[in-house]
Short mmCIF file of C-alpha atoms and ligand atoms in Angstrom, two decimals:
data_model
loop_
_atom_site.label_atom_id
_atom_site.label_comp_id
_atom_site.label_asym_id
_atom_site.label_seq_id
_atom_site.Cartn_x
_atom_site.Cartn_y
_atom_site.Cartn_z
CA UNK A 1 0.00 0.00 0.00
CA UNK A 2 1.44 3.35 -0.90
CA UNK A 3 0.35 6.93 -1.41
CA UNK A 4 2.00 10.24 -2.20
CA UNK A 5 1.18 13.92 -1.76
CA UNK A 6 2.52 17.42 -2.34
CA UNK A 7 2.05 20.31 0.10
CA UNK A 8 3.32 23.88 0.28
CA UNK A 9 4.73 25.52 3.41
CA UNK A 10 2.90 28.47 4.88
CA UNK A 11 3.88 31.64 6.67
CA UNK A 12 1.76 32.85 9.57
CA UNK A 13 0.74 36.52 9.68
CA UNK A 14 -1.02 35.98 13.01
CA UNK A 15 1.17 33.37 14.61
CA UNK A 16 0.73 30.62 17.10
CA UNK A 17 3.51 30.30 19.69
CA UNK A 18 2.56 28.13 22.65
CA UNK A 19 0.67 24.88 23.13
CA UNK A 20 -2.42 24.23 25.20
CA UNK A 21 -1.36 22.44 28.38
CA UNK A 22 -2.11 18.72 28.55
CA UNK A 23 -3.80 18.75 25.13
CA UNK A 24 -1.14 16.96 23.12
CA UNK A 25 -0.02 19.08 20.22
CA UNK A 26 -2.90 21.54 20.24
CA UNK A 27 -1.94 25.24 19.89
CA UNK A 28 -3.04 27.61 22.66
CA UNK A 29 -4.34 30.11 20.08
CA UNK A 30 -5.67 30.44 16.56
CA UNK A 31 -3.56 31.62 13.62
CA UNK A 32 -3.82 32.99 10.10
CA UNK A 33 -1.38 32.17 7.31
CA UNK A 34 -0.48 32.46 3.65
CA UNK A 35 0.33 29.30 1.68
CA UNK A 36 3.54 29.72 -0.33
CA UNK A 37 3.17 28.29 -3.83
CA UNK A 38 6.85 28.54 -4.80
CA UNK A 39 8.11 25.97 -2.26
CA UNK A 40 6.90 22.38 -1.95
CA UNK A 41 7.34 19.15 0.00
CA UNK A 42 6.76 15.89 -1.87
CA UNK A 43 6.20 12.79 0.21
CA UNK A 44 5.57 9.11 -0.47
CA UNK A 45 4.50 6.62 2.21
CA UNK A 46 4.64 2.84 1.81
CA UNK A 47 3.07 0.55 4.39
CA UNK A 48 4.60 -2.92 4.50
CA UNK A 49 2.21 -5.36 6.08
CA UNK A 50 5.03 -7.84 6.61
CA UNK A 51 6.17 -5.63 9.49
CA UNK A 52 9.62 -4.22 10.31
CA UNK A 53 10.45 -0.75 11.62
CA UNK A 54 9.17 2.64 10.55
CA UNK A 55 11.73 4.55 8.51
CA UNK A 56 12.12 8.13 7.34
CA UNK A 57 14.23 9.38 4.47
CA UNK A 58 14.39 13.18 4.33
CA UNK A 59 15.96 14.84 1.30
CA UNK A 60 17.59 11.54 0.33
CA UNK A 61 19.12 10.76 3.77
CA UNK A 62 18.00 8.36 6.49
CA UNK A 63 16.67 10.48 9.35
CA UNK A 64 15.97 9.09 12.82
CA UNK A 65 15.71 12.50 14.53
CA UNK A 66 12.31 13.32 13.04
CA UNK A 67 10.92 9.77 13.11
CA UNK A 68 8.93 10.32 16.30
CA UNK A 69 7.10 13.27 14.73
CA UNK A 70 6.34 11.13 11.66
CA UNK A 71 4.90 8.43 13.91
CA UNK A 72 2.83 11.02 15.82
CA UNK A 73 1.38 12.19 12.50
CA UNK A 74 0.59 8.68 11.28
CA UNK A 75 -0.97 7.58 14.62
CA UNK A 76 -4.51 8.94 13.97
CA UNK A 77 -4.49 7.21 10.55
CA UNK A 78 -3.23 3.95 12.02
CA UNK A 79 -5.94 3.93 14.64
CA UNK A 80 -8.50 3.95 11.80
CA UNK A 81 -6.94 1.28 9.63
CA UNK A 82 -6.61 -2.40 10.49
CA UNK A 83 -3.45 -3.41 8.65
CA UNK A 84 -0.80 -0.76 8.31
CA UNK A 85 2.47 -2.49 9.21
CA UNK A 86 5.73 -0.56 9.07
CA UNK A 87 5.85 2.77 7.24
CA UNK A 88 8.64 3.78 4.88
CA UNK A 89 8.41 7.54 4.36
CA UNK A 90 10.35 9.36 1.68
CA UNK A 91 10.08 13.17 1.85
CA UNK A 92 11.79 15.87 -0.18
CA UNK A 93 11.76 19.65 0.17
CA UNK A 94 12.71 21.90 -2.74
CA UNK A 95 13.71 24.63 -0.21
CA UNK A 96 15.99 24.84 2.88
CA UNK A 97 14.85 22.40 5.61
CA UNK A 98 14.63 23.33 9.32
CA UNK A 99 15.61 26.95 8.80
CA UNK A 100 12.38 28.73 9.74
CA UNK A 101 10.75 28.17 6.37
CA UNK A 102 7.95 25.99 7.76
CA UNK A 103 9.24 22.70 6.43
CA UNK A 104 7.52 20.99 9.36
CA UNK A 105 4.15 22.40 8.23
CA UNK A 106 4.43 21.28 4.61
CA UNK A 107 6.17 18.05 5.68
CA UNK A 108 3.44 17.00 8.08
CA UNK A 109 0.63 18.10 5.73
CA UNK A 110 2.13 16.10 2.84
CA UNK A 111 2.71 13.11 5.14
CA UNK A 112 -0.86 13.18 6.51
CA UNK A 113 -2.35 13.28 3.01
CA UNK A 114 0.08 10.70 1.58
CA UNK A 115 -0.55 8.33 4.50
CA UNK A 116 -4.32 8.78 4.24
CA UNK A 117 -4.16 8.18 0.48
CA UNK A 118 -2.18 4.98 1.02
CA UNK A 119 -4.78 3.71 3.49
CA UNK A 120 -7.83 4.80 1.47
CA UNK A 121 -8.74 7.44 4.09
CA UNK A 122 -8.13 10.62 2.09
CA UNK A 123 -11.87 11.25 1.68
CA UNK A 124 -12.04 12.13 5.37
CA UNK A 125 -10.64 15.70 5.61
CA UNK A 126 -11.15 15.88 9.39
CA UNK A 127 -8.99 12.82 9.88
CA UNK A 128 -6.29 14.16 7.53
CA UNK A 129 -6.39 17.45 9.48
CA UNK A 130 -6.03 15.64 12.81
CA UNK A 131 -3.06 13.67 11.49
CA UNK A 132 -1.40 16.89 10.27
CA UNK A 133 -2.07 18.57 13.65
CA UNK A 134 -0.57 15.61 15.52
CA UNK A 135 2.66 16.20 13.54
CA UNK A 136 2.84 20.00 13.75
CA UNK A 137 0.55 22.78 15.03
CA UNK A 138 0.95 24.77 11.81
CA UNK A 139 0.55 21.79 9.44
CA UNK A 140 -3.27 21.79 9.10
CA UNK A 141 -2.88 25.24 7.48
CA UNK A 142 -0.70 23.71 4.75
CA UNK A 143 -3.58 21.43 3.72
CA UNK A 144 -5.34 24.56 2.42
CA UNK A 145 -4.50 27.23 -0.13
CA UNK A 146 -4.30 31.03 -0.15
CA UNK A 147 -5.27 32.79 3.09
CA UNK A 148 -5.88 30.19 5.79
CA UNK A 149 -7.52 30.50 9.19
CA UNK A 150 -6.99 27.99 12.00
CA UNK A 151 -9.48 28.75 14.77
CA UNK A 152 -9.70 27.16 18.20
CA UNK A 153 -12.52 27.62 20.68
CA UNK A 154 -12.24 27.69 24.47
CA UNK A 155 -12.99 23.95 24.64
CA UNK A 156 -10.05 23.20 22.36
CA UNK A 157 -12.22 22.35 19.33
CA UNK A 158 -10.43 23.52 16.23
CA UNK A 159 -11.08 23.91 12.53
CA UNK A 160 -9.06 25.08 9.59
CA UNK A 161 -10.18 26.55 6.28
CA UNK A 162 -9.21 28.81 3.43
CA UNK A 163 -10.60 32.36 3.70
CA UNK A 164 -9.56 33.51 0.21
CA UNK A 165 -7.94 31.68 -2.68
CA UNK A 166 -4.69 33.02 -4.19
CA UNK A 167 -6.73 34.35 -7.16
CA UNK A 168 -9.03 36.32 -4.89
CA UNK A 169 -6.15 38.37 -3.49
CA UNK A 170 -2.93 37.57 -5.35
CA UNK A 171 -0.29 38.88 -2.93
CA UNK A 172 3.38 37.98 -3.54
CA UNK A 173 6.03 36.89 -1.07
CA UNK A 174 9.82 37.36 -1.19
CA UNK A 175 11.93 35.32 1.23
CA UNK A 176 15.36 36.67 2.17
CA UNK A 177 17.64 33.79 3.16
CA UNK A 178 20.09 35.18 5.72
CA UNK A 179 21.50 31.90 6.99
CA UNK A 180 21.75 28.36 5.65
CA UNK A 181 21.56 25.26 7.83
CA UNK A 182 19.59 24.29 10.89
CA UNK A 183 18.19 26.82 13.31
CA UNK A 184 19.28 26.64 16.95
CA UNK A 185 16.07 25.95 18.86
CA UNK A 186 13.23 24.18 17.08
CA UNK A 187 9.81 25.79 17.39
CA UNK A 188 8.36 23.04 19.55
CA UNK A 189 10.93 23.47 22.33
CA UNK A 190 11.16 27.25 21.78
CA UNK A 191 7.45 27.83 22.34
CA UNK A 192 7.39 25.53 25.36
CA UNK A 193 10.33 27.38 26.92
CA UNK A 194 8.54 30.68 26.22
CA UNK A 195 5.29 29.43 27.80
CA UNK A 196 7.09 28.19 30.90
CA UNK A 197 9.55 31.00 31.50
CA UNK A 198 8.73 34.23 29.66
CA UNK A 199 6.99 36.93 31.72
CA UNK A 200 5.65 38.25 28.39
CA UNK A 201 3.87 35.04 27.40
CA UNK A 202 0.56 35.98 29.08
CA UNK A 203 0.50 39.35 27.34
CA UNK A 204 1.26 37.66 24.01
CA UNK A 205 -1.58 35.22 24.53
CA UNK A 206 -3.97 38.02 25.56
CA UNK A 207 -3.30 40.05 22.40
CA UNK A 208 -3.91 37.13 20.08
CA UNK A 209 -7.69 37.11 19.94
CA UNK A 210 -8.06 40.69 18.73
CA UNK A 211 -5.15 40.32 16.27
CA UNK A 212 -6.87 37.33 14.73
CA UNK A 213 -10.27 39.03 14.49
CA UNK A 214 -8.73 42.21 13.02
CA UNK A 215 -6.60 40.27 10.52
CA UNK A 216 -9.65 38.30 9.36
CA UNK A 217 -11.47 41.58 8.75
CA UNK A 218 -8.46 43.04 6.91
CA UNK A 219 -8.30 39.96 4.65
CA UNK A 220 -12.06 40.08 3.98
CA UNK A 221 -11.74 43.77 2.98
CA UNK A 222 -8.41 43.25 1.11
CA UNK A 223 -7.05 46.04 3.32
CA UNK A 224 -3.29 45.74 2.73
CA UNK A 225 -2.27 48.60 5.05
CA UNK A 226 -4.21 47.18 7.98
CA UNK A 227 -2.94 43.64 7.37
CA UNK A 228 0.63 45.00 7.21
CA UNK A 229 0.31 46.79 10.54
CA UNK A 230 -1.26 43.79 12.28
CA UNK A 231 1.20 41.25 10.88
CA UNK A 232 4.34 43.19 11.78
CA UNK A 233 3.03 43.89 15.28
CA UNK A 234 2.05 40.27 15.83
CA UNK A 235 5.42 39.00 14.58
CA UNK A 236 7.43 41.31 16.82
CA UNK A 237 5.27 40.50 19.85
CA UNK A 238 5.89 36.78 19.30
CA UNK A 239 9.63 37.39 19.12
CA UNK A 240 9.49 39.70 22.16
CA UNK A 241 7.80 36.90 24.14
CA UNK A 242 10.51 34.48 22.98
CA UNK A 243 13.30 36.94 23.86
CA UNK A 244 11.82 37.15 27.35
CA UNK A 245 12.30 33.40 27.89
CA UNK A 246 14.99 32.08 30.16
CA UNK A 247 17.46 31.42 28.62
CA UNK A 248 16.42 34.00 25.98
CA UNK A 249 15.52 32.90 22.48
CA UNK A 250 16.82 35.17 19.73
CA UNK A 251 15.98 33.86 16.27
CA UNK A 252 17.28 36.98 14.47
CA UNK A 253 20.77 37.55 13.15
CA UNK A 254 22.18 40.92 12.07
CA UNK A 255 20.91 40.56 8.51
CA UNK A 256 17.41 39.72 9.81
CA UNK A 257 17.31 43.08 11.57
CA UNK A 258 18.70 44.88 8.52
CA UNK A 259 15.96 43.29 6.38
CA UNK A 260 13.32 44.55 8.83
CA UNK A 261 14.79 48.06 8.54
CA UNK A 262 14.90 47.83 4.74
CA UNK A 263 11.28 46.70 4.45
CA UNK A 264 10.16 49.50 6.76
CA UNK A 265 12.12 52.05 4.71
CA UNK A 266 10.49 50.76 1.50
CA UNK A 267 7.06 51.03 3.11
CA UNK A 268 7.83 54.58 4.28
CA UNK A 269 8.68 55.40 0.65
CA UNK A 270 5.21 54.21 -0.34
CA UNK A 271 5.79 50.59 -1.46
CA UNK A 272 3.01 48.22 -0.36
CA UNK A 273 5.15 45.72 1.59
CA UNK A 274 5.46 44.31 5.12
CA UNK A 275 7.66 41.74 6.85
CA UNK A 276 7.11 38.69 8.97
CA UNK A 277 9.56 36.25 10.57
CA UNK A 278 8.95 32.79 12.02
CA UNK A 279 11.24 30.77 14.30
CA UNK A 280 14.37 31.33 12.27
CA UNK A 281 16.50 34.14 10.82
CA UNK A 282 14.87 34.34 7.36
CA UNK A 283 12.65 37.31 6.52
CA UNK A 284 9.46 37.02 4.50
CA UNK A 285 8.30 40.19 2.78
CA UNK A 286 4.66 40.21 1.66
CA UNK A 287 3.72 42.70 -1.05
CA UNK A 288 1.28 43.67 -3.78
CA UNK A 289 2.27 42.22 -7.18
CA UNK A 290 3.71 45.41 -8.73
CA UNK A 291 6.12 45.87 -5.81
CA UNK A 292 7.74 42.42 -5.99
CA UNK A 293 10.72 43.32 -8.21
CA UNK A 294 11.68 46.36 -6.13
CA UNK A 295 11.24 44.43 -2.87
CA UNK A 296 13.35 41.48 -4.08
CA UNK A 297 16.10 43.78 -5.40
CA UNK A 298 16.22 45.79 -2.17
CA UNK A 299 16.39 42.68 0.04
CA UNK A 300 19.05 41.12 -2.21
CA UNK A 301 21.27 44.15 -1.56
CA UNK A 302 21.08 43.91 2.25
CA UNK A 303 24.51 42.81 3.54
CA UNK A 304 24.30 39.22 4.80
CA UNK A 305 21.40 38.18 2.56
CA UNK A 306 22.51 35.10 0.62
CA UNK A 307 19.63 34.95 -1.80
CA UNK A 308 16.03 35.97 -2.25
CA UNK A 309 13.38 33.48 -3.36
CA UNK A 310 9.99 34.77 -4.35
CA UNK A 311 6.70 33.91 -5.93
CA UNK A 312 2.96 33.49 -5.66
CA UNK A 313 0.63 32.19 -3.02
CA UNK A 314 -0.15 28.50 -3.46
CA UNK A 315 -3.09 26.14 -3.43
CA UNK A 316 -4.13 23.27 -1.21
CA UNK A 317 -2.15 20.07 -0.62
CA UNK A 318 -2.95 17.43 -3.23
CA UNK A 319 -2.37 13.73 -3.83
CA UNK A 320 0.57 12.84 -6.11
CA UNK A 321 4.12 14.20 -6.44
CA UNK A 322 4.33 15.95 -9.82
O1 PMV B 1 4.01 24.18 13.78
P1 PMV B 1 5.30 24.36 14.49
O2 PMV B 1 5.34 23.56 15.72
O3 PMV B 1 6.46 24.13 13.59
O4 PMV B 1 5.38 25.90 14.96
C1 PMV B 1 5.22 27.01 14.12
C2 PMV B 1 5.55 28.26 14.83
C3 PMV B 1 5.64 29.51 13.98
O5 PMV B 1 6.02 29.21 12.66
C4 PMV B 1 6.69 30.45 14.56
C5 PMV B 1 4.33 30.29 13.99
C6 PMV B 1 3.21 29.75 13.12
O6 PMV B 1 2.04 29.99 13.47
O7 PMV B 1 3.51 29.13 12.08
#
């Protein structure tokens, strides 16, 4: 039995940073993201009923470090299917892995859909969503395209859906790569450290509800200026909460800060652009289509930026690995 799937990473404009206590992998807050069409993860899962051990190959190399997360993601599927046996997972990213570019989101979304396809369960979107969530709190968003909302109510019931397709508001994204290689603290341990030790965590959590409601309204009205203001504020508050952890978590390098300054200078000069940064040193600049060339050029000239990758918003995860 085998199945394959392709999923795009996403970048959160209203971020989640912190898990709900004693609720497994469930985020403590909702989030809103853009799906990035110019990066993809392609994953194939084979279940061998003869048995053996689960195995993961990531970008062509055997990987035992991330095997537990793979097993967490497959668990909801396995509990629905009688004969799964050992899983052999082959996953490839066409973009830097583990560097704050949301490879865990696209990786777990592609794995959930590939595994469900292999087991004949792909017609159950709730189950695929639960499998993605068990792997990574941002992964359910990568099952959907365009502007994606993940909402969670006070009881911990969650749902995820696309608010607008890429065609309905075709924003562009430029990603400034300021550092290659693995980031220092992965998001899972970073957010847990922040929740446990940062005096700013409560304030971060308290500001989240209104950010999410306001960002939803800005997306519905295609209000770029409002979305820019909300996204930059939300991003810097998340990083401020992380910097308040003990020991402090600083995901920025010097070039990250220079990119922030450059984007703000472009915006002051009238270009429709804003920045956001996840748990890594890379900077994502979101802009209206006509601004993309100027934004990419300007970021490419920031000292310390290695390259700039850019493109369109992307669609939902899909079966197959074209
Ligand atoms: O889904 P995780 O556990 O990889 O965490 C994602 C955390 C951020 O990217 C920083 C924020 C977000 O909402 O994507």
